[in-house]
Amino acid sequence: MQKKTCPKAFKKEVVQFYEQNHTISETLSRYGISESTLFDWKRKYDEEHFLYVPGPGQRKRFRDAQAHLQKTEQELEVLARCSYGIYASIDDKIAAIEALEGEYSVHVLCEALHLSRGTYYNRKRRKGQLNTYEASDEEIKPILEKLFHENMDLLGRKPMQKKLRDQGIFASEKRIARLMKELGLFVSKPKYQAEHKKPIHNPYFRNRLNQQYDQTAPNLVWVSNITYVKVGERYYYVCVILDLFSRMVLSYGISDTIDTTMVVQTFLSAFSKRNRPADLLFHSDQGTQYTSFVFREILRDLHVKQSFSRPGVPYDNAVCESFFHTLKKEAIYHHLYETPEDLSATIDAYIAFYNEKGRTVH
């Protein structure tokens, strides 16, 4: 019998389809070929086009990498289709696995949901029968939930452990943390803390304000500072300018780069809103954004005097420091941000409230 051959154009189409971010299973299903045939055609295609072809000692690693990639793709599909995530309770995870079993291997399902296969098979064998430890968990859960809400949702695992001990219930911190996670009991607290960098000392930058925070009229002294907030996987910087007389926020800017441009734009916005006030003193720390030649020249051209805090003395800019503390405590730390627009919306809403009702003159 003559061996069946496929046209070269067909082989090329198959390989190119696979390389256009399609999975192995999609390619095999579409063209009705075996996995070994696919990779044999791909190897020959790569050789013809002078692409990298793994040597004999590397082919196993290559196949392992392909298998790992396929398994990862399947795990992502599982997480996309499940209504439960990796932090769900064991019961919810088992329900999700049973719903998808048959479409994916138990190994992939358990890996995707961070559940050991032993736990899954044990639960399946017992079919709803709780062991002594699990029964104890079910007894503790309503007590945990009651204590958590009675204490204004502020009890973490350590104080919760003490409260339980007072009731004669002994449980480890690790167990309490697990049960609280399964119940969705999370303490509302700052998700992160900003770090403060000391400014570079320069004896030529004078402190003209000298902590004279009580001003007799608007537009005599403005103060400014910069902080940063985590957005997604990176940090964004927030610059604000306040009038010392009213303590009102005149303008603010957000940027993914802490540079002079952000400070210049924030200042010019406030300067324009206040109709270019005369005899203005602008106070800040000695950050390079405020001491840069460009920014100092702009202020000099606008006849605005500059004042600088002493290095390492936060009291010299206490009004701005206090505002950032309040902003983070009352608004920023209550959310996590995926985009700079999310952060901007929170700051917009808070500054509107602060300027209208929240500010106090010290």
XYZ file of C-alpha atoms in Angstrom:
362
model
C 0.000 0.000 0.000
C 1.350 3.403 -0.953
C 1.936 5.726 1.997
C -0.464 8.699 2.028
C 1.285 12.074 1.684
C -0.048 15.529 2.408
C 0.588 18.535 0.184
C 3.339 20.843 1.362
C 0.923 23.802 1.342
C -1.372 21.928 3.727
C 1.504 21.243 6.140
C 2.489 24.871 6.026
C -1.108 25.949 6.764
C -1.261 23.616 9.785
C 2.028 24.875 11.236
C 1.132 28.518 10.702
C -2.289 27.991 12.307
C -0.592 26.482 15.377
C 1.941 29.329 15.599
C -0.844 31.962 15.532
C -1.430 31.423 19.282
C -3.707 28.409 18.837
C -3.390 25.529 21.289
C -2.205 22.041 20.404
C -5.679 20.610 20.986
C -7.296 23.249 18.741
C -4.839 22.471 15.943
C -5.226 18.694 16.206
C -9.016 18.974 16.308
C -9.210 21.345 13.325
C -6.955 19.353 11.003
C -7.459 15.793 12.297
C -3.789 14.966 12.763
C -1.775 13.482 15.628
C 0.475 15.468 17.956
C 3.618 13.690 16.693
C 2.674 14.590 13.098
C 2.166 18.238 14.056
C 5.591 18.551 15.659
C 7.273 16.603 12.844
C 5.821 19.096 10.308
C 6.784 22.021 12.537
C 10.380 20.795 12.833
C 10.714 20.468 9.068
C 9.062 23.871 8.567
C 11.537 25.472 11.002
C 14.483 23.800 9.238
C 13.328 25.070 5.836
C 12.931 28.618 7.153
C 16.214 28.589 9.131
C 14.384 28.859 12.442
C 15.659 27.465 15.712
C 15.265 23.682 15.986
C 16.063 22.010 19.296
C 18.861 19.472 19.196
C 18.523 15.824 20.292
C 19.321 16.656 23.925
C 16.838 19.542 23.998
C 13.807 17.920 22.414
C 12.563 16.378 25.675
C 12.792 19.744 27.407
C 10.980 21.290 24.458
C 8.176 18.702 24.681
C 7.985 19.181 28.449
C 7.703 22.935 27.964
C 4.936 22.445 25.404
C 3.064 20.112 27.776
C 3.469 22.588 30.631
C 2.167 25.401 28.425
C -0.858 23.336 27.387
C -1.588 22.475 31.038
C -1.301 26.162 32.021
C -3.713 27.135 29.246
C -6.205 24.572 30.513
C -5.879 25.862 34.092
C -6.604 29.387 32.898
C -9.672 28.122 31.048
C -10.851 26.414 34.243
C -10.469 29.611 36.301
C -12.305 31.586 33.618
C -15.226 29.154 33.637
C -15.450 28.666 37.409
C -17.585 30.910 39.546
C -15.160 30.217 42.407
C -11.517 31.256 42.729
C -8.525 29.839 44.562
C -9.674 31.464 47.840
C -13.059 29.752 47.845
C -13.980 27.160 50.469
C -13.110 23.495 49.942
C -16.796 22.672 49.408
C -17.110 25.302 46.664
C -13.938 24.078 44.953
C -15.137 20.468 45.003
C -18.483 21.545 43.533
C -16.650 23.381 40.728
C -14.436 20.359 40.009
C -17.424 18.011 39.849
C -19.137 20.367 37.396
C -16.150 20.369 35.026
C -14.894 16.808 35.540
C -14.839 15.016 32.212
C -13.961 18.150 30.255
C -10.626 18.495 32.043
C -8.489 16.054 33.992
C -8.838 16.032 37.789
C -5.142 16.900 37.964
C -5.659 20.121 35.969
C -8.821 21.045 37.887
C -7.170 20.582 41.286
C -4.038 22.456 40.235
C -6.101 25.371 38.887
C -8.117 25.708 42.111
C -5.185 25.011 44.493
C -6.787 21.898 45.971
C -4.897 18.675 46.607
C -6.166 15.629 44.725
C -6.101 13.648 47.963
C -8.575 16.061 49.538
C -10.812 15.881 46.496
C -10.869 12.064 46.337
C -11.330 11.754 50.114
C -14.308 14.125 50.044
C -15.750 12.367 47.039
C -15.406 8.971 48.714
C -17.037 10.179 51.933
C -19.676 12.108 49.926
C -20.650 14.870 52.361
C -19.657 13.096 55.580
C -17.528 15.433 57.704
C -14.616 14.177 59.754
C -14.063 15.380 63.330
C -11.810 18.279 62.288
C -14.227 19.502 59.598
C -17.172 19.205 61.989
C -15.233 21.343 64.475
C -14.647 23.922 61.721
C -18.383 24.129 61.084
C -19.006 24.743 64.795
C -16.391 27.503 65.002
C -17.443 29.371 61.842
C -20.670 30.983 63.148
C -18.860 32.006 66.342
C -16.088 33.614 64.284
C -18.587 35.465 62.141
C -20.515 36.759 65.166
C -17.367 37.964 66.973
C -16.072 39.635 63.796
C -19.227 41.711 63.221
C -19.693 42.499 66.927
C -16.243 44.102 66.905
C -16.832 46.381 63.879
C -15.047 44.028 61.452
C -11.703 44.890 63.068
C -10.570 41.564 64.556
C -7.626 39.920 62.815
C -6.469 36.393 63.528
C -4.474 37.235 66.686
C -7.187 39.177 68.571
C -9.742 36.676 67.241
C -7.701 33.843 68.757
C -7.818 35.602 72.147
C -11.579 36.159 71.902
C -12.118 32.465 71.108
C -9.839 31.422 73.949
C -11.934 33.518 76.323
C -14.881 31.355 75.265
C -12.953 28.139 75.825
C -12.249 27.514 72.122
C -8.609 26.839 71.249
C -7.514 27.196 67.617
C -4.238 28.104 65.926
C -3.792 31.421 64.130
C -3.329 29.548 60.871
C -6.654 27.747 61.293
C -8.455 30.972 62.225
C -6.987 32.739 59.185
C -8.172 29.902 56.927
C -11.690 29.912 58.345
C -11.945 33.704 58.125
C -10.839 33.550 54.487
C -13.465 30.898 53.722
C -16.113 33.095 55.375
C -14.925 36.197 53.514
C -14.048 38.046 56.736
C -11.310 40.558 55.932
C -10.199 43.393 58.188
C -10.497 46.812 56.546
C -7.027 48.281 56.828
C -4.368 49.945 54.640
C -3.326 47.695 51.770
C 0.109 49.275 51.658
C 2.089 52.035 53.278
C 4.000 54.752 51.491
C 7.694 55.130 52.160
C 9.088 58.607 52.674
C 12.436 59.525 51.192
C 14.563 62.191 52.798
C 15.243 65.147 50.488
C 18.780 66.017 49.504
C 20.243 68.762 51.677
C 21.160 71.988 49.926
C 22.081 75.051 52.032
C 21.052 77.445 49.250
C 17.361 76.542 49.455
C 15.977 78.843 52.151
C 13.058 78.140 54.464
C 11.076 81.381 54.166
C 7.894 79.976 55.719
C 9.394 78.820 59.046
C 6.207 76.946 60.038
C 4.032 80.087 59.895
C 0.916 78.162 58.895
C -1.703 80.733 59.938
C -2.051 83.178 57.058
C -4.281 86.250 56.993
C -5.453 86.103 53.362
C -5.677 83.709 50.427
C -2.877 83.388 47.854
C -0.124 84.477 50.228
C 1.385 81.021 50.737
C 0.826 77.793 48.850
C 2.291 74.491 49.987
C 2.927 71.382 47.925
C 4.058 67.803 48.318
C 4.181 64.461 46.456
C 3.209 60.962 47.547
C 2.714 57.701 45.704
C -0.003 55.068 45.466
C 0.093 51.542 44.073
C -1.992 51.103 40.909
C -2.063 47.557 39.552
C 1.544 46.356 39.644
C 3.226 49.761 39.611
C 3.240 53.034 41.527
C 1.693 56.344 40.471
C 2.645 59.687 41.971
C 0.225 62.299 43.299
C 1.186 65.976 43.623
C -1.088 68.429 45.470
C -1.052 72.193 46.092
C -2.923 73.771 49.041
C -3.583 77.377 50.066
C -2.472 77.862 53.687
C -5.189 80.429 54.408
C -8.178 78.212 53.557
C -6.383 74.835 53.525
C -8.233 74.258 50.243
C -6.746 71.912 47.637
C -6.130 74.129 44.614
C -4.997 71.453 42.196
C -3.496 68.001 41.996
C -1.732 65.892 39.394
C -1.214 62.147 38.834
C 1.674 60.676 36.858
C 3.466 57.359 36.445
C 6.737 59.305 36.515
C 7.906 61.470 39.400
C 9.367 64.326 37.396
C 9.352 68.098 37.067
C 6.632 68.040 34.398
C 4.017 66.817 36.877
C 4.897 69.586 39.364
C 4.927 72.271 36.673
C 1.512 71.256 35.300
C -0.019 71.069 38.783
C 1.348 74.492 39.710
C 0.300 76.193 36.461
C -3.225 74.773 36.856
C -3.549 76.313 40.325
C -1.891 79.555 39.216
C -4.360 79.933 36.356
C -7.404 79.112 38.532
C -6.373 81.801 41.038
C -5.854 84.405 38.290
C -2.049 84.614 38.569
C -1.788 86.017 42.141
C 0.994 88.472 42.990
C 3.386 88.264 45.974
C 2.932 84.514 46.264
C 5.239 82.280 48.338
C 5.444 78.637 47.237
C 6.681 76.168 49.876
C 7.749 72.534 49.340
C 10.378 70.034 50.380
C 13.760 69.831 48.651
C 12.762 67.126 46.182
C 14.483 67.367 42.822
C 11.158 68.136 41.126
C 10.871 71.386 43.119
C 14.577 72.303 43.056
C 15.038 71.659 39.331
C 16.299 74.537 37.213
C 13.216 74.391 34.965
C 10.717 74.759 37.811
C 12.690 77.471 39.608
C 12.964 79.451 36.357
C 9.208 79.225 35.791
C 8.499 80.545 39.297
C 11.090 83.274 38.874
C 9.473 84.405 35.601
C 6.075 84.505 37.342
C 7.550 86.480 40.286
C 6.784 83.697 42.759
C 9.168 83.242 45.683
C 10.183 79.760 46.771
C 10.556 78.321 50.257
C 11.909 74.888 51.179
C 11.597 72.603 54.185
C 14.762 71.606 55.962
C 16.000 68.099 55.122
C 14.441 65.424 57.303
C 12.033 67.824 59.074
C 8.434 66.909 58.067
C 7.041 69.577 60.442
C 8.196 72.266 57.975
C 5.467 71.081 55.599
C 3.031 69.784 58.207
C -0.145 70.941 56.429
C 0.585 68.910 53.305
C 1.780 65.938 55.348
C -1.437 66.084 57.367
C -3.581 66.280 54.230
C -1.915 63.218 52.687
C -2.373 61.291 55.933
C -6.090 62.137 55.961
C -6.521 61.438 52.229
C -4.981 57.975 52.535
C -6.757 57.049 55.745
C -10.224 58.226 54.689
C -10.167 57.461 50.964
C -7.165 55.886 49.251
C -6.531 52.962 51.599
C -10.142 51.800 51.296
C -9.619 50.663 47.697
C -7.269 48.823 45.391
C -6.691 50.411 41.987
C -6.353 48.716 38.617
C -6.031 51.878 36.491
C -4.950 55.491 37.108
C -8.524 56.485 36.223
C -9.736 54.506 39.258
C -7.309 56.403 41.485
C -8.248 59.753 39.931
C -11.956 59.122 40.532
C -11.334 58.426 44.226
C -9.166 61.537 44.650
C -11.653 63.728 42.741
C -14.521 62.656 44.972
C -12.535 63.087 48.172
C -11.124 66.524 47.298
C -14.629 67.753 46.404
C -15.806 66.625 49.849
C -12.694 67.966 51.590
C -12.855 71.416 49.976
C -16.568 71.716 50.729
C -16.858 70.269 54.242
C -13.822 68.409 55.447
C -11.065 70.997 55.764
C -10.390 72.721 59.042
C -8.225 75.756 59.709
C -5.586 75.072 62.334
